[in-house]
mmCIF file of C-alpha atoms in Angstrom:
data_model
loop_
_atom_site.group_PDB
_atom_site.id
_atom_site.type_symbol
_atom_site.label_atom_id
_atom_site.label_comp_id
_atom_site.label_asym_id
_atom_site.label_seq_id
_atom_site.Cartn_x
_atom_site.Cartn_y
_atom_site.Cartn_z
ATOM 1 C CA MET A 1 -4.496 3.932 10.967
ATOM 2 C CA ASP A 2 -5.016 3.739 14.577
ATOM 3 C CA GLY A 3 -3.613 7.538 15.060
ATOM 4 C CA LYS A 4 -0.365 5.808 17.146
ATOM 5 C CA THR A 5 0.862 3.396 14.228
ATOM 6 C CA PHE A 6 1.560 3.353 10.974
ATOM 7 C CA LYS A 7 1.794 -0.028 9.184
ATOM 8 C CA ILE A 8 3.290 -1.258 5.685
ATOM 9 C CA TRP A 9 2.426 -4.546 4.325
ATOM 10 C CA ALA A 10 5.680 -5.536 2.048
ATOM 11 C CA CYS A 11 5.549 -8.256 -0.039
ATOM 12 C CA GLY A 12 7.116 -9.179 -3.936
ATOM 13 C CA CYS A 13 7.602 -11.777 -6.473
ATOM 14 C CA ALA A 14 4.376 -13.265 -6.886
ATOM 15 C CA HIS A 15 5.292 -14.789 -10.265
ATOM 16 C CA VAL A 16 1.639 -14.418 -11.113
ATOM 17 C CA ASN A 17 1.660 -16.639 -14.274
ATOM 18 C CA THR A 18 3.659 -19.747 -12.650
ATOM 19 C CA ASP A 19 1.574 -20.160 -9.553
ATOM 20 C CA LYS A 20 -1.645 -20.191 -11.940
ATOM 21 C CA LYS A 21 -0.357 -23.328 -13.805
ATOM 22 C CA MET A 22 -0.291 -24.698 -10.431
ATOM 23 C CA GLY A 23 -3.710 -23.773 -9.509
ATOM 24 C CA ARG A 24 -2.692 -21.272 -6.915
ATOM 25 C CA ASP A 25 -3.531 -17.648 -7.245
ATOM 26 C CA SER A 26 -0.342 -16.393 -5.266
ATOM 27 C CA LEU A 27 -1.225 -12.098 -5.124
ATOM 28 C CA ARG A 28 -5.072 -12.867 -4.752
ATOM 29 C CA GLU A 29 -4.448 -15.498 -1.972
ATOM 30 C CA ALA A 30 -1.870 -12.769 -0.481
ATOM 31 C CA ILE A 31 -4.271 -10.247 -0.292
ATOM 32 C CA ILE A 32 -7.009 -12.122 0.974
ATOM 33 C CA ASP A 33 -4.217 -13.443 4.052
ATOM 34 C CA SER A 34 -3.433 -9.958 4.704
ATOM 35 C CA GLU A 35 -6.879 -8.063 5.177
ATOM 36 C CA LYS A 36 -7.982 -11.272 7.075
ATOM 37 C CA TYR A 37 -5.212 -11.726 9.519
ATOM 38 C CA PHE A 38 -3.538 -8.172 10.415
ATOM 39 C CA ASN A 39 -4.313 -4.487 9.470
ATOM 40 C CA TRP A 40 -2.105 -2.376 7.178
ATOM 41 C CA ASP A 41 -2.714 1.250 6.015
ATOM 42 C CA ILE A 42 -0.250 1.062 2.587
ATOM 43 C CA GLY A 43 1.148 -1.921 0.489
ATOM 44 C CA ILE A 44 4.488 -1.725 -0.859
ATOM 45 C CA ASN A 45 5.227 -4.192 -3.875
ATOM 46 C CA ILE A 46 8.618 -4.977 -4.929
ATOM 47 C CA GLY A 47 7.702 -6.211 -8.278
ATOM 48 C CA ASP A 48 8.019 -9.642 -10.205
ATOM 49 C CA PHE A 49 4.086 -9.665 -10.921
ATOM 50 C CA SER A 50 5.058 -11.574 -13.830
ATOM 51 C CA GLY A 51 6.450 -15.156 -13.829
ATOM 52 C CA GLU A 52 7.452 -15.742 -17.557
ATOM 53 C CA ILE A 53 10.758 -16.629 -18.222
ATOM 54 C CA GLY A 54 10.533 -14.879 -21.631
ATOM 55 C CA LEU A 55 8.400 -11.373 -22.160
ATOM 56 C CA PRO A 56 5.370 -10.478 -19.973
ATOM 57 C CA THR A 57 1.934 -10.897 -21.593
ATOM 58 C CA ASP A 58 -1.028 -9.330 -22.030
ATOM 59 C CA GLU A 59 -2.779 -12.510 -20.963
ATOM 60 C CA GLU A 60 -0.592 -12.062 -17.558
ATOM 61 C CA GLY A 61 -1.221 -8.382 -16.863
ATOM 62 C CA LYS A 62 -5.233 -9.033 -17.294
ATOM 63 C CA GLU A 63 -4.663 -11.720 -14.615
ATOM 64 C CA VAL A 64 -2.567 -9.516 -12.136
ATOM 65 C CA VAL A 65 -5.365 -7.029 -12.199
ATOM 66 C CA LYS A 66 -8.025 -9.360 -11.872
ATOM 67 C CA GLN A 67 -6.335 -10.580 -8.476
ATOM 68 C CA PHE A 68 -5.869 -7.241 -7.344
ATOM 69 C CA LYS A 69 -9.318 -7.065 -7.153
ATOM 70 C CA SER A 70 -10.000 -9.615 -4.282
ATOM 71 C CA LEU A 71 -9.108 -6.074 -2.239
ATOM 72 C CA LYS A 72 -11.983 -5.654 -0.433
ATOM 73 C CA LYS A 73 -10.945 -3.612 2.803
ATOM 74 C CA HIS A 74 -8.411 -1.410 0.790
ATOM 75 C CA LYS A 75 -8.518 0.310 -2.542
ATOM 76 C CA ARG A 76 -5.978 -0.866 -5.608
ATOM 77 C CA GLU A 77 -3.944 2.825 -4.578
ATOM 78 C CA ASP A 78 -3.257 1.856 -1.392
ATOM 79 C CA ILE A 79 -0.442 -0.304 -2.823
ATOM 80 C CA TYR A 80 2.475 1.239 -4.394
ATOM 81 C CA THR A 81 4.249 -0.954 -7.058
ATOM 82 C CA ILE A 82 7.960 -0.858 -8.968
ATOM 83 C CA CYS A 83 9.361 -2.962 -11.714
ATOM 84 C CA GLY A 84 11.081 -6.435 -11.480
ATOM 85 C CA ASN A 85 13.188 -8.259 -13.438
ATOM 86 C CA HIS A 86 10.195 -10.717 -14.917
ATOM 87 C CA ASP A 87 8.110 -7.530 -15.679
ATOM 88 C CA ARG A 88 10.757 -6.117 -17.945
ATOM 89 C CA ASN A 89 10.029 -6.116 -21.418
ATOM 90 C CA SER A 90 12.974 -6.528 -23.879
ATOM 91 C CA PRO A 91 15.364 -4.383 -24.848
ATOM 92 C CA GLN A 92 14.251 -3.310 -28.294
ATOM 93 C CA GLU A 93 10.689 -2.608 -26.874
ATOM 94 C CA PRO A 94 9.833 0.860 -24.772
ATOM 95 C CA GLU A 95 10.905 1.096 -21.367
ATOM 96 C CA GLY A 96 8.437 -0.923 -18.724
ATOM 97 C CA MET A 97 5.730 -1.315 -21.488
ATOM 98 C CA TRP A 98 4.085 -3.832 -19.770
ATOM 99 C CA PHE A 99 4.725 -2.925 -16.966
ATOM 100 C CA GLN A 100 3.372 0.473 -17.311
ATOM 101 C CA LYS A 101 0.087 -0.763 -18.972
ATOM 102 C CA TRP A 102 -1.172 -3.237 -16.457
ATOM 103 C CA ILE A 103 0.758 -2.442 -13.204
ATOM 104 C CA ASP A 104 1.097 1.279 -13.776
ATOM 105 C CA PRO A 105 2.168 2.897 -10.569
ATOM 106 C CA ILE A 106 1.442 6.452 -11.796
ATOM 107 C CA GLY A 107 -2.086 6.012 -13.420
ATOM 108 C CA ASN A 108 -1.101 6.989 -16.607
ATOM 109 C CA ASN A 109 -3.205 3.337 -18.319
ATOM 110 C CA SER A 110 -6.316 3.138 -16.069
ATOM 111 C CA LYS A 111 -8.120 1.462 -19.028
ATOM 112 C CA PHE A 112 -5.900 -1.726 -18.206
ATOM 113 C CA SER A 113 -4.626 -1.175 -14.638
ATOM 114 C CA ASN A 114 -7.722 0.449 -13.209
ATOM 115 C CA VAL A 115 -5.032 2.867 -10.816
ATOM 116 C CA LYS A 116 -6.077 6.263 -10.946
ATOM 117 C CA GLN A 117 -3.325 8.505 -9.581
ATOM 118 C CA GLU A 118 -5.920 10.757 -7.683
ATOM 119 C CA ASN A 119 -6.927 7.919 -5.801
ATOM 120 C CA TYR A 120 -3.582 7.766 -3.718
ATOM 121 C CA SER A 121 -3.737 8.782 0.066
ATOM 122 C CA TYR A 122 -0.100 9.781 -0.246
ATOM 123 C CA PRO A 123 0.436 11.438 -3.691
ATOM 124 C CA ILE A 124 3.186 10.243 -5.841
ATOM 125 C CA ASN A 125 5.823 12.533 -7.671
ATOM 126 C CA GLY A 126 7.874 11.048 -10.626
ATOM 127 C CA THR A 127 7.833 8.533 -12.776
ATOM 128 C CA PHE A 128 7.454 4.697 -13.231
ATOM 129 C CA GLU A 129 11.181 4.630 -13.091
ATOM 130 C CA ASN A 130 12.044 6.412 -9.589
ATOM 131 C CA TYR A 131 9.047 8.226 -7.816
ATOM 132 C CA TYR A 132 8.484 9.019 -3.913
ATOM 133 C CA PHE A 133 5.999 9.340 -1.585
ATOM 134 C CA ASP A 134 5.571 10.910 2.036
ATOM 135 C CA VAL A 135 3.786 9.467 5.126
ATOM 136 C CA GLY A 136 4.291 11.968 7.724
ATOM 137 C CA ASN A 137 8.095 12.430 7.514
ATOM 138 C CA LEU A 138 8.686 9.065 6.281
ATOM 139 C CA ARG A 139 9.928 9.592 2.980
ATOM 140 C CA PHE A 140 9.749 6.273 0.474
ATOM 141 C CA LEU A 141 12.427 6.613 -2.644
ATOM 142 C CA MET A 142 10.631 3.912 -5.257
ATOM 143 C CA MET A 143 13.002 2.510 -8.251
ATOM 144 C CA SER A 144 12.196 0.192 -10.822
ATOM 145 C CA ASP A 145 14.177 -2.481 -12.583
ATOM 146 C CA ILE A 146 14.942 -1.749 -16.131
ATOM 147 C CA ASN A 147 17.208 -2.636 -18.841
ATOM 148 C CA GLN A 148 20.557 -1.325 -19.362
ATOM 149 C CA LYS A 149 20.940 0.867 -22.464
ATOM 150 C CA ASN A 150 24.113 -1.024 -24.153
ATOM 151 C CA GLN A 151 22.130 -3.948 -23.288
ATOM 152 C CA ILE A 152 21.793 -6.257 -26.968
ATOM 153 C CA LYS A 153 20.374 -9.655 -25.416
ATOM 154 C CA GLY A 154 17.772 -9.739 -22.359
ATOM 155 C CA ARG A 155 14.495 -10.955 -21.854
ATOM 156 C CA GLY A 156 12.983 -12.506 -25.138
ATOM 157 C CA GLU A 157 16.016 -13.254 -27.111
ATOM 158 C CA LEU A 158 18.095 -14.339 -23.860
ATOM 159 C CA GLY A 159 14.929 -15.767 -22.072
ATOM 160 C CA GLY A 160 16.247 -14.442 -18.495
ATOM 161 C CA HIS A 161 18.506 -11.379 -17.500
ATOM 162 C CA PRO A 162 18.671 -12.214 -13.331
ATOM 163 C CA THR A 163 20.681 -9.004 -12.564
ATOM 164 C CA GLY A 164 19.173 -5.846 -11.384
ATOM 165 C CA VAL A 165 19.688 -2.514 -12.906
ATOM 166 C CA VAL A 166 18.825 1.060 -12.708
ATOM 167 C CA SER A 167 19.630 3.983 -14.841
ATOM 168 C CA LYS A 168 22.429 6.494 -13.968
ATOM 169 C CA LYS A 169 19.372 9.418 -13.694
ATOM 170 C CA THR A 170 17.748 7.475 -11.234
ATOM 171 C CA PHE A 171 20.502 6.780 -8.847
ATOM 172 C CA ASP A 172 21.688 10.503 -9.319
ATOM 173 C CA TRP A 173 17.814 11.361 -8.150
ATOM 174 C CA TRP A 174 18.454 8.754 -5.259
ATOM 175 C CA VAL A 175 21.326 10.504 -4.325
ATOM 176 C CA ASN A 176 20.000 13.722 -4.336
ATOM 177 C CA GLN A 177 16.942 12.853 -2.539
ATOM 178 C CA ILE A 178 19.107 11.510 0.634
ATOM 179 C CA GLU A 179 21.373 14.320 0.464
ATOM 180 C CA GLU A 180 18.212 17.054 0.794
ATOM 181 C CA ASN A 181 16.002 14.857 3.438
ATOM 182 C CA HIS A 182 18.001 12.898 5.155
ATOM 183 C CA LYS A 183 18.089 15.553 8.171
ATOM 184 C CA GLN A 184 14.239 16.239 8.138
ATOM 185 C CA LYS A 185 12.976 12.451 7.015
ATOM 186 C CA ILE A 186 13.241 8.991 7.719
ATOM 187 C CA LEU A 187 14.056 7.760 4.544
ATOM 188 C CA ILE A 188 13.479 4.299 2.725
ATOM 189 C CA SER A 189 14.887 2.952 -0.430
ATOM 190 C CA VAL A 190 12.624 0.317 -2.365
ATOM 191 C CA HIS A 191 13.729 -1.539 -5.096
ATOM 192 C CA HIS A 192 13.392 -5.166 -6.173
ATOM 193 C CA TYR A 193 16.851 -6.110 -5.790
ATOM 194 C CA MET A 194 18.876 -6.226 -2.366
ATOM 195 C CA LEU A 195 22.791 -4.622 -2.646
ATOM 196 C CA ARG A 196 25.544 -6.958 -3.166
ATOM 197 C CA GLU A 197 26.617 -8.661 0.181
ATOM 198 C CA THR A 198 23.365 -7.597 2.387
ATOM 199 C CA THR A 199 21.283 -10.121 2.896
ATOM 200 C CA VAL A 200 20.922 -13.895 2.059
ATOM 201 C CA ALA A 201 22.612 -14.989 -0.753
ATOM 202 C CA SER A 202 23.366 -11.434 -2.220
ATOM 203 C CA GLY A 203 26.994 -12.367 -2.907
ATOM 204 C CA ASP A 204 29.214 -12.851 -5.919
ATOM 205 C CA TRP A 205 27.916 -16.381 -7.299
ATOM 206 C CA GLU A 206 25.283 -16.713 -5.051
ATOM 207 C CA GLY A 207 22.419 -16.873 -6.590
ATOM 208 C CA ILE A 208 23.193 -19.875 -8.534
ATOM 209 C CA LYS A 209 25.598 -23.320 -8.037
ATOM 210 C CA LYS A 210 27.568 -25.772 -9.341
ATOM 211 C CA ASP A 211 26.202 -29.432 -10.181
ATOM 212 C CA LYS A 212 28.486 -32.684 -9.543
ATOM 213 C CA ASN A 213 30.619 -32.003 -12.922
ATOM 214 C CA GLY A 214 31.351 -28.332 -11.902
ATOM 215 C CA ASN A 215 28.746 -26.590 -14.366
ATOM 216 C CA TRP A 216 27.221 -23.576 -13.313
ATOM 217 C CA GLN A 217 22.950 -23.997 -13.020
ATOM 218 C CA THR A 218 20.186 -22.667 -11.494
ATOM 219 C CA ASN A 219 19.863 -22.404 -7.656
ATOM 220 C CA TYR A 220 18.052 -19.273 -6.400
ATOM 221 C CA HIS A 221 17.932 -17.551 -9.828
ATOM 222 C CA GLY A 222 18.171 -18.965 -13.619
ATOM 223 C CA TYR A 223 21.615 -19.444 -14.899
ATOM 224 C CA PHE A 224 22.053 -17.805 -17.614
ATOM 225 C CA SER A 225 25.583 -17.413 -19.101
ATOM 226 C CA GLU A 226 25.385 -14.105 -20.841
ATOM 227 C CA GLY A 227 22.899 -12.304 -18.219
ATOM 228 C CA ASN A 228 25.676 -11.470 -15.562
ATOM 229 C CA PRO A 229 25.319 -15.057 -13.125
ATOM 230 C CA ILE A 230 28.135 -13.654 -10.871
ATOM 231 C CA SER A 231 25.563 -11.299 -9.799
ATOM 232 C CA ALA A 232 22.336 -12.676 -9.830
ATOM 233 C CA SER A 233 21.317 -11.778 -6.543
ATOM 234 C CA TYR A 234 22.049 -8.168 -6.194
ATOM 235 C CA LEU A 235 21.697 -4.671 -8.439
ATOM 236 C CA SER A 236 24.848 -4.404 -10.055
ATOM 237 C CA TRP A 237 24.157 -2.224 -13.097
ATOM 238 C CA VAL A 238 24.458 1.643 -12.770
ATOM 239 C CA GLY A 239 23.211 2.888 -16.410
ATOM 240 C CA ASP A 240 25.877 1.298 -18.882
ATOM 241 C CA GLU A 241 28.524 0.515 -15.622
ATOM 242 C CA TYR A 242 28.292 -2.520 -13.905
ATOM 243 C CA GLY A 243 30.051 -4.029 -10.930
ATOM 244 C CA LYS A 244 30.871 -0.413 -9.519
ATOM 245 C CA ASN A 245 29.153 -0.924 -6.512
ATOM 246 C CA ASN A 246 27.629 2.286 -6.798
ATOM 247 C CA PHE A 247 25.006 2.314 -4.396
ATOM 248 C CA GLU A 248 27.323 0.139 -1.414
ATOM 249 C CA ASN A 249 30.055 2.781 -1.940
ATOM 250 C CA TRP A 250 27.872 5.878 -1.484
ATOM 251 C CA LEU A 251 26.030 4.797 1.449
ATOM 252 C CA LYS A 252 29.633 3.387 2.798
ATOM 253 C CA ASP A 253 30.711 6.984 2.317
ATOM 254 C CA ASN A 254 27.605 8.361 3.915
ATOM 255 C CA PRO A 255 27.138 6.004 7.243
ATOM 256 C CA GLY A 256 23.581 6.258 8.376
ATOM 257 C CA LYS A 257 21.693 8.931 5.977
ATOM 258 C CA LEU A 258 19.587 6.301 4.541
ATOM 259 C CA ASP A 259 17.529 4.215 7.164
ATOM 260 C CA ILE A 260 15.791 1.089 5.268
ATOM 261 C CA TRP A 261 16.841 -0.555 2.226
ATOM 262 C CA MET A 262 13.661 -2.855 1.216
ATOM 263 C CA GLY A 263 13.628 -5.257 -2.005
ATOM 264 C CA GLY A 264 13.543 -9.067 -2.923
ATOM 265 C CA HIS A 265 14.183 -10.862 -5.763
ATOM 266 C CA THR A 266 15.892 -13.843 -3.734
ATOM 267 C CA HIS A 267 12.930 -16.323 -2.913
ATOM 268 C CA THR A 268 13.697 -18.629 0.186
ATOM 269 C CA ASN A 269 12.746 -19.649 3.677
ATOM 270 C CA PRO A 270 12.993 -16.875 6.410
ATOM 271 C CA ASP A 271 15.380 -18.857 8.481
ATOM 272 C CA ASP A 272 17.561 -19.293 5.313
ATOM 273 C CA ARG A 273 21.419 -17.570 6.446
ATOM 274 C CA PHE A 274 23.010 -18.920 2.941
ATOM 275 C CA GLY A 275 26.495 -16.621 2.329
ATOM 276 C CA ARG A 276 26.279 -15.979 5.968
ATOM 277 C CA LYS A 277 23.600 -13.252 5.715
ATOM 278 C CA SER A 278 19.850 -13.432 6.761
ATOM 279 C CA HIS A 279 17.100 -11.797 5.076
ATOM 280 C CA ILE A 280 17.390 -8.946 7.848
ATOM 281 C CA GLU A 281 20.560 -7.221 8.083
ATOM 282 C CA ARG A 282 22.476 -4.081 9.413
ATOM 283 C CA LYS A 283 25.258 -2.345 7.469
ATOM 284 C CA TYR A 284 26.636 1.131 6.308
ATOM 285 C CA GLY A 285 25.841 2.480 9.430
ATOM 286 C CA LYS A 286 22.858 1.064 10.769
ATOM 287 C CA THR A 287 21.178 1.176 7.335
ATOM 288 C CA LEU A 288 18.493 -2.063 7.869
ATOM 289 C CA PHE A 289 18.482 -4.512 4.602
ATOM 290 C CA VAL A 290 15.303 -6.241 4.811
ATOM 291 C CA ASN A 291 14.279 -8.819 1.757
ATOM 292 C CA VAL A 292 10.384 -8.986 1.840
ATOM 293 C CA ALA A 293 10.023 -11.708 -0.650
ATOM 294 C CA ALA A 294 8.483 -13.804 -2.229
ATOM 295 C CA LEU A 295 4.548 -14.492 -2.576
ATOM 296 C CA THR A 296 4.949 -17.229 -5.190
ATOM 297 C CA ARG A 297 5.323 -21.120 -4.051
ATOM 298 C CA TRP A 298 6.332 -22.367 -7.487
ATOM 299 C CA HIS A 299 8.616 -19.906 -8.790
ATOM 300 C CA VAL A 300 12.300 -21.916 -8.515
ATOM 301 C CA LYS A 301 9.926 -24.324 -6.415
ATOM 302 C CA HIS A 302 12.630 -25.675 -4.303
ATOM 303 C CA HIS A 303 13.481 -22.500 -2.554
ATOM 304 C CA ALA A 304 10.363 -20.411 -2.952
ATOM 305 C CA ILE A 305 8.444 -20.075 0.655
ATOM 306 C CA PRO A 306 4.956 -17.499 0.030
ATOM 307 C CA MET A 307 5.634 -15.010 2.970
ATOM 308 C CA SER A 308 5.569 -11.201 3.244
ATOM 309 C CA ARG A 309 6.496 -8.519 6.182
ATOM 310 C CA LEU A 310 4.753 -6.193 8.265
ATOM 311 C CA PHE A 311 6.371 -2.997 9.369
ATOM 312 C CA THR A 312 4.953 -1.189 12.230
ATOM 313 C CA PHE A 313 5.892 2.666 12.771
ATOM 314 C CA ARG A 314 4.913 4.332 16.002
ATOM 315 C CA ASP A 315 4.163 8.232 16.416
ATOM 316 C CA LYS A 316 6.542 10.018 18.058
ATOM 317 C CA SER A 317 8.570 7.150 18.545
ATOM 318 C CA ASN A 318 11.928 6.001 16.760
ATOM 319 C CA LEU A 319 11.269 2.209 17.521
ATOM 320 C CA ALA A 320 9.628 0.491 14.482
ATOM 321 C CA THR A 321 9.045 -3.318 14.182
ATOM 322 C CA VAL A 322 9.066 -5.859 11.325
ATOM 323 C CA GLU A 323 7.684 -9.300 11.010
ATOM 324 C CA CYS A 324 7.311 -12.493 8.951
ATOM 325 C CA PHE A 325 4.321 -13.639 8.299
ATOM 326 C CA LEU A 326 4.019 -16.988 6.277
ATOM 327 C CA HIS A 327 1.105 -17.218 3.782
ATOM 328 C CA SER A 328 0.867 -20.784 3.541
ATOM 329 C CA ASP A 329 1.861 -24.032 5.810
ATOM 330 C CA ASP A 330 4.456 -25.793 3.510
ATOM 331 C CA TYR A 331 7.611 -24.613 5.912
ATOM 332 C CA ARG A 332 5.740 -24.293 8.771
ATOM 333 C CA GLN A 333 2.425 -23.097 10.293
ATOM 334 C CA LYS A 334 0.628 -20.492 8.253
ATOM 335 C CA GLY A 335 0.470 -17.299 10.197
ATOM 336 C CA PHE A 336 2.937 -14.742 11.673
ATOM 337 C CA TYR A 337 6.715 -16.405 12.623
ATOM 338 C CA ASN A 338 7.218 -14.811 15.393
ATOM 339 C CA LYS A 339 10.656 -15.941 15.896
ATOM 340 C CA LYS A 340 11.430 -13.582 12.834
ATOM 341 C CA LYS A 341 10.003 -10.475 14.636
ATOM 342 C CA THR A 342 12.476 -7.612 14.457
ATOM 343 C CA ASP A 343 12.540 -4.604 16.422
ATOM 344 C CA PHE A 344 14.934 -1.785 15.716
ATOM 345 C CA GLN A 345 15.693 1.913 15.874
ATOM 346 C CA LEU A 346 15.290 4.548 13.076
ATOM 347 C CA SER A 347 17.548 7.824 12.841
ATOM 348 C CA LYS A 348 14.795 10.013 14.301
ATOM 349 C CA LYS A 349 11.453 9.559 15.733
ATOM 350 C CA PHE A 350 8.423 8.468 13.644
ATOM 351 C CA GLU A 351 6.024 11.729 13.023
ATOM 352 C CA LEU A 352 2.987 10.908 11.234
ATOM 353 C CA LEU A 353 1.706 14.852 11.248
#
């Protein structure tokens, strides 16, 4: 932090085990790149640390913690995390069991995760499922992906469950946070998923595709007939209610109250516009939706391009910037993809305080 700008490195979908099997340390390499090629003050990781199609394992948890140790200029608690769909346990296990043990944003399992809550420069308030923290007048609303409570089959028995879920309690918390704070604060929502019809491939049936015989199959996401494949690319469950567009309808009725929605889940190249939507779009009264994923090269390999985003907020200014950094030469030359640099306006001036 230089007193004039605040920079956020946003990333996710490392799918550590998937890339590890191919000889690539997806999280480690991205961390090394970030500290070598640009400056950042805090990190936001939108989840999917695990690459397992079934249940995440302790072996992979240990590998994630090991790769986090590649941080040299930052401490582990400089990166704020949420749970992705691959980080979920089965519906029959304690909610967020693996994620809370190994990723542990609250610092309840320091023995395994190395995370200590007292080391956060910007203290967190809440639980792993929903928490917030403030940087000046920026407020980050962090929401983890979970299992819906009436789900019988999920990761493990089903193999995968690609559609997104938050609890009704988390949705109500999110609404209350925005209603109580939008006049004073710049509000940023963070969830593993994008909302419906906001960014690339986030529409109905856009996460999967049909083969030459008209049968659905994997495309951006795995095809699971019992896993709500129509909504494989977006957040579609709130509590036990499916497909009600709770977030979308609230934002439509309350335009301009939310500044930014950060998510990911869909891996693809930075120029993709499937469904006539890019990685960065404005909707619902100028809310900026940004897909920050993915760090993996090998998870859904025909789409995955390792990349992340760098947000820059300027003190005493309502202008901000988001940039795209490519972590490999697979799509184009490694480094910042200047064509994808986006300047945007906030609802109010950023005050670092």
